[in-house]
């Protein structure tokens, strides 16, 4: 995992942020608090968050899905980009980390936009499908346990509308996916998902080398 875009010299990365990042103070404060946590590497980078907010606005999203909340940066940046009647269905299993998220959602005035489900994400996704919500979401962000990435992708593909967008985080996995000597389970799971999407005719695909790699899959 990486909290900034891979492969950039620090001076170039600092320059990138200096001329492009427009980060509301609440997001900055959340990022700073998260940086003090032992699992801070799970935090998405600010340039990725801003890019996701732009995508949400470009597709006119109103109803979005988040699989993996952590301390809430990605859900907050998306919520701020949504219109007043926008909604996020957010999935996570950690009360500890999402309690931090809730504080910042409330501080930013977007708490009412976010429907947080503390349960295994597959349970929540299957419940949404059973409730007839297939094809009703505009955008989905997948950033949870890598072993279930394929399952999350398949559920998300059912839940989003044609023309909707799925964003999948950590698909470059700090470069490990390109190193054939690395054969651990998580790396192999990400490789498998990358290969699957490359061959999937149901989507239009782009893997963007921002942060730790972000796959964009538009449902055809």
mmCIF file of C-alpha atoms in Angstrom, residues 31-179:
data_model
loop_
_atom_site.group_PDB
_atom_site.id
_atom_site.type_symbol
_atom_site.label_atom_id
_atom_site.label_comp_id
_atom_site.label_asym_id
_atom_site.label_seq_id
_atom_site.Cartn_x
_atom_site.Cartn_y
_atom_site.Cartn_z
ATOM 1 C CA UNK A 31 -5.531 12.639 7.074
ATOM 2 C CA UNK A 32 -3.268 14.010 9.813
ATOM 3 C CA UNK A 33 -5.079 12.089 12.558
ATOM 4 C CA UNK A 34 -5.000 8.892 10.514
ATOM 5 C CA UNK A 35 -1.261 9.271 9.927
ATOM 6 C CA UNK A 36 -0.708 8.633 13.645
ATOM 7 C CA UNK A 37 -2.380 5.208 13.548
ATOM 8 C CA UNK A 38 -0.443 1.924 13.226
ATOM 9 C CA UNK A 39 -2.408 1.068 10.040
ATOM 10 C CA UNK A 40 -2.050 4.529 8.501
ATOM 11 C CA UNK A 41 -0.831 3.038 5.209
ATOM 12 C CA UNK A 42 -4.456 2.033 4.529
ATOM 13 C CA UNK A 43 -5.261 5.719 4.015
ATOM 14 C CA UNK A 44 -5.773 6.709 0.367
ATOM 15 C CA UNK A 45 -3.618 9.538 -0.922
ATOM 16 C CA UNK A 46 -5.087 13.045 -1.157
ATOM 17 C CA UNK A 47 -4.475 13.264 -4.906
ATOM 18 C CA UNK A 48 -6.401 10.016 -5.376
ATOM 19 C CA UNK A 49 -9.247 11.333 -3.249
ATOM 20 C CA UNK A 50 -9.461 14.498 -5.313
ATOM 21 C CA UNK A 51 -9.417 12.439 -8.514
ATOM 22 C CA UNK A 52 -12.266 10.268 -7.238
ATOM 23 C CA UNK A 53 -14.280 13.354 -6.334
ATOM 24 C CA UNK A 54 -13.814 14.618 -9.892
ATOM 25 C CA UNK A 55 -14.981 11.266 -11.313
ATOM 26 C CA UNK A 56 -18.082 11.306 -9.109
ATOM 27 C CA UNK A 57 -18.981 14.764 -10.373
ATOM 28 C CA UNK A 58 -18.212 13.886 -14.003
ATOM 29 C CA UNK A 59 -20.669 10.986 -14.029
ATOM 30 C CA UNK A 60 -23.300 12.907 -12.078
ATOM 31 C CA UNK A 61 -23.345 10.335 -9.299
ATOM 32 C CA UNK A 62 -26.026 10.484 -6.631
ATOM 33 C CA UNK A 63 -25.930 6.979 -5.159
ATOM 34 C CA UNK A 64 -22.584 5.363 -4.414
ATOM 35 C CA UNK A 65 -21.121 2.326 -2.724
ATOM 36 C CA UNK A 66 -17.988 2.070 -0.598
ATOM 37 C CA UNK A 67 -16.466 -1.277 0.332
ATOM 38 C CA UNK A 68 -13.871 -0.595 3.027
ATOM 39 C CA UNK A 69 -14.171 2.640 5.011
ATOM 40 C CA UNK A 70 -11.187 2.670 7.408
ATOM 41 C CA UNK A 71 -11.163 6.173 8.967
ATOM 42 C CA UNK A 72 -13.436 7.643 6.341
ATOM 43 C CA UNK A 73 -11.259 9.749 4.039
ATOM 44 C CA UNK A 74 -12.567 8.239 0.788
ATOM 45 C CA UNK A 75 -16.199 8.338 1.907
ATOM 46 C CA UNK A 76 -15.822 11.928 3.092
ATOM 47 C CA UNK A 77 -14.224 13.110 -0.137
ATOM 48 C CA UNK A 78 -16.984 11.416 -2.164
ATOM 49 C CA UNK A 79 -19.744 12.712 0.122
ATOM 50 C CA UNK A 80 -18.474 16.267 -0.315
ATOM 51 C CA UNK A 81 -18.607 15.785 -4.096
ATOM 52 C CA UNK A 82 -22.174 14.440 -4.099
ATOM 53 C CA UNK A 83 -25.213 16.694 -4.435
ATOM 54 C CA UNK A 84 -27.311 17.485 -1.357
ATOM 55 C CA UNK A 85 -29.532 14.455 -1.979
ATOM 56 C CA UNK A 86 -26.604 12.108 -2.636
ATOM 57 C CA UNK A 87 -26.137 8.892 -0.665
ATOM 58 C CA UNK A 88 -23.272 6.506 0.116
ATOM 59 C CA UNK A 89 -23.798 2.955 1.307
ATOM 60 C CA UNK A 90 -20.588 2.265 3.233
ATOM 61 C CA UNK A 91 -19.387 -1.189 4.316
ATOM 62 C CA UNK A 92 -16.846 -1.963 7.035
ATOM 63 C CA UNK A 93 -16.324 -4.302 9.988
ATOM 64 C CA UNK A 94 -14.418 -1.970 12.346
ATOM 65 C CA UNK A 95 -16.264 0.101 14.931
ATOM 66 C CA UNK A 96 -12.940 1.557 16.101
ATOM 67 C CA UNK A 97 -11.866 3.037 12.785
ATOM 68 C CA UNK A 98 -15.329 4.036 11.602
ATOM 69 C CA UNK A 99 -15.916 5.927 14.856
ATOM 70 C CA UNK A 100 -13.135 8.241 13.674
ATOM 71 C CA UNK A 101 -14.862 8.457 10.294
ATOM 72 C CA UNK A 102 -18.176 9.385 11.903
ATOM 73 C CA UNK A 103 -16.605 12.306 13.771
ATOM 74 C CA UNK A 104 -15.283 13.818 10.569
ATOM 75 C CA UNK A 105 -18.447 13.131 8.582
ATOM 76 C CA UNK A 106 -20.348 15.013 11.263
ATOM 77 C CA UNK A 107 -17.789 17.819 11.349
ATOM 78 C CA UNK A 108 -18.089 18.229 7.566
ATOM 79 C CA UNK A 109 -21.888 18.154 7.683
ATOM 80 C CA UNK A 110 -22.250 15.073 5.470
ATOM 81 C CA UNK A 111 -23.169 12.433 8.063
ATOM 82 C CA UNK A 112 -26.737 12.225 6.733
ATOM 83 C CA UNK A 113 -25.422 11.258 3.283
ATOM 84 C CA UNK A 114 -23.633 8.132 4.569
ATOM 85 C CA UNK A 115 -25.399 4.889 5.488
ATOM 86 C CA UNK A 116 -22.754 2.882 7.338
ATOM 87 C CA UNK A 117 -23.160 -0.893 7.660
ATOM 88 C CA UNK A 118 -20.920 -2.579 10.241
ATOM 89 C CA UNK A 119 -20.943 -6.141 8.902
ATOM 90 C CA UNK A 120 -18.991 -8.289 6.454
ATOM 91 C CA UNK A 121 -19.289 -6.434 3.150
ATOM 92 C CA UNK A 122 -20.499 -9.460 1.192
ATOM 93 C CA UNK A 123 -23.467 -9.741 3.565
ATOM 94 C CA UNK A 124 -24.372 -6.104 2.979
ATOM 95 C CA UNK A 125 -23.943 -6.389 -0.792
ATOM 96 C CA UNK A 126 -26.049 -9.541 -0.970
ATOM 97 C CA UNK A 127 -28.727 -7.845 1.120
ATOM 98 C CA UNK A 128 -28.788 -4.909 -1.324
ATOM 99 C CA UNK A 129 -29.172 -7.298 -4.250
ATOM 100 C CA UNK A 130 -31.930 -9.235 -2.489
ATOM 101 C CA UNK A 131 -33.718 -5.944 -1.805
ATOM 102 C CA UNK A 132 -33.881 -5.237 -5.547
ATOM 103 C CA UNK A 133 -31.171 -2.572 -5.705
ATOM 104 C CA UNK A 134 -29.320 -4.044 -8.693
ATOM 105 C CA UNK A 135 -28.557 -1.396 -11.296
ATOM 106 C CA UNK A 136 -29.315 1.528 -8.983
ATOM 107 C CA UNK A 137 -25.829 2.712 -7.987
ATOM 108 C CA UNK A 138 -23.726 5.172 -9.979
ATOM 109 C CA UNK A 139 -20.283 4.585 -8.458
ATOM 110 C CA UNK A 140 -18.534 1.970 -6.313
ATOM 111 C CA UNK A 141 -15.164 2.142 -4.580
ATOM 112 C CA UNK A 142 -13.519 -1.138 -3.545
ATOM 113 C CA UNK A 143 -10.752 -0.864 -0.942
ATOM 114 C CA UNK A 144 -11.101 -3.754 1.514
ATOM 115 C CA UNK A 145 -9.637 -7.228 2.062
ATOM 116 C CA UNK A 146 -7.842 -8.286 -1.115
ATOM 117 C CA UNK A 147 -8.923 -11.916 -0.890
ATOM 118 C CA UNK A 148 -12.506 -10.878 -1.645
ATOM 119 C CA UNK A 149 -11.764 -8.373 -4.403
ATOM 120 C CA UNK A 150 -13.262 -10.596 -7.107
ATOM 121 C CA UNK A 151 -16.428 -11.153 -5.053
ATOM 122 C CA UNK A 152 -16.738 -7.430 -4.338
ATOM 123 C CA UNK A 153 -16.258 -6.650 -8.015
ATOM 124 C CA UNK A 154 -18.933 -9.098 -9.148
ATOM 125 C CA UNK A 155 -21.473 -7.782 -6.607
ATOM 126 C CA UNK A 156 -20.631 -4.188 -7.481
ATOM 127 C CA UNK A 157 -21.019 -4.872 -11.190
ATOM 128 C CA UNK A 158 -24.563 -6.086 -10.505
ATOM 129 C CA UNK A 159 -25.366 -3.112 -8.278
ATOM 130 C CA UNK A 160 -24.200 -0.289 -10.532
ATOM 131 C CA UNK A 161 -26.133 0.958 -13.557
ATOM 132 C CA UNK A 162 -24.874 0.759 -17.150
ATOM 133 C CA UNK A 163 -22.459 3.666 -17.517
ATOM 134 C CA UNK A 164 -21.717 3.494 -13.803
ATOM 135 C CA UNK A 165 -18.145 3.285 -12.568
ATOM 136 C CA UNK A 166 -16.278 0.893 -10.281
ATOM 137 C CA UNK A 167 -12.946 2.058 -8.825
ATOM 138 C CA UNK A 168 -10.663 -0.602 -7.325
ATOM 139 C CA UNK A 169 -7.762 0.467 -5.123
ATOM 140 C CA UNK A 170 -4.249 -0.993 -4.602
ATOM 141 C CA UNK A 171 -4.116 -2.816 -7.930
ATOM 142 C CA UNK A 172 -0.364 -2.156 -8.277
ATOM 143 C CA UNK A 173 0.204 -3.281 -4.661
ATOM 144 C CA UNK A 174 3.421 -1.294 -4.134
ATOM 145 C CA UNK A 175 4.802 -2.890 -7.308
ATOM 146 C CA UNK A 176 4.592 -6.429 -5.925
ATOM 147 C CA UNK A 177 2.235 -7.581 -8.696
ATOM 148 C CA UNK A 178 5.048 -7.070 -11.231
ATOM 149 C CA UNK A 179 7.582 -9.140 -9.272
#
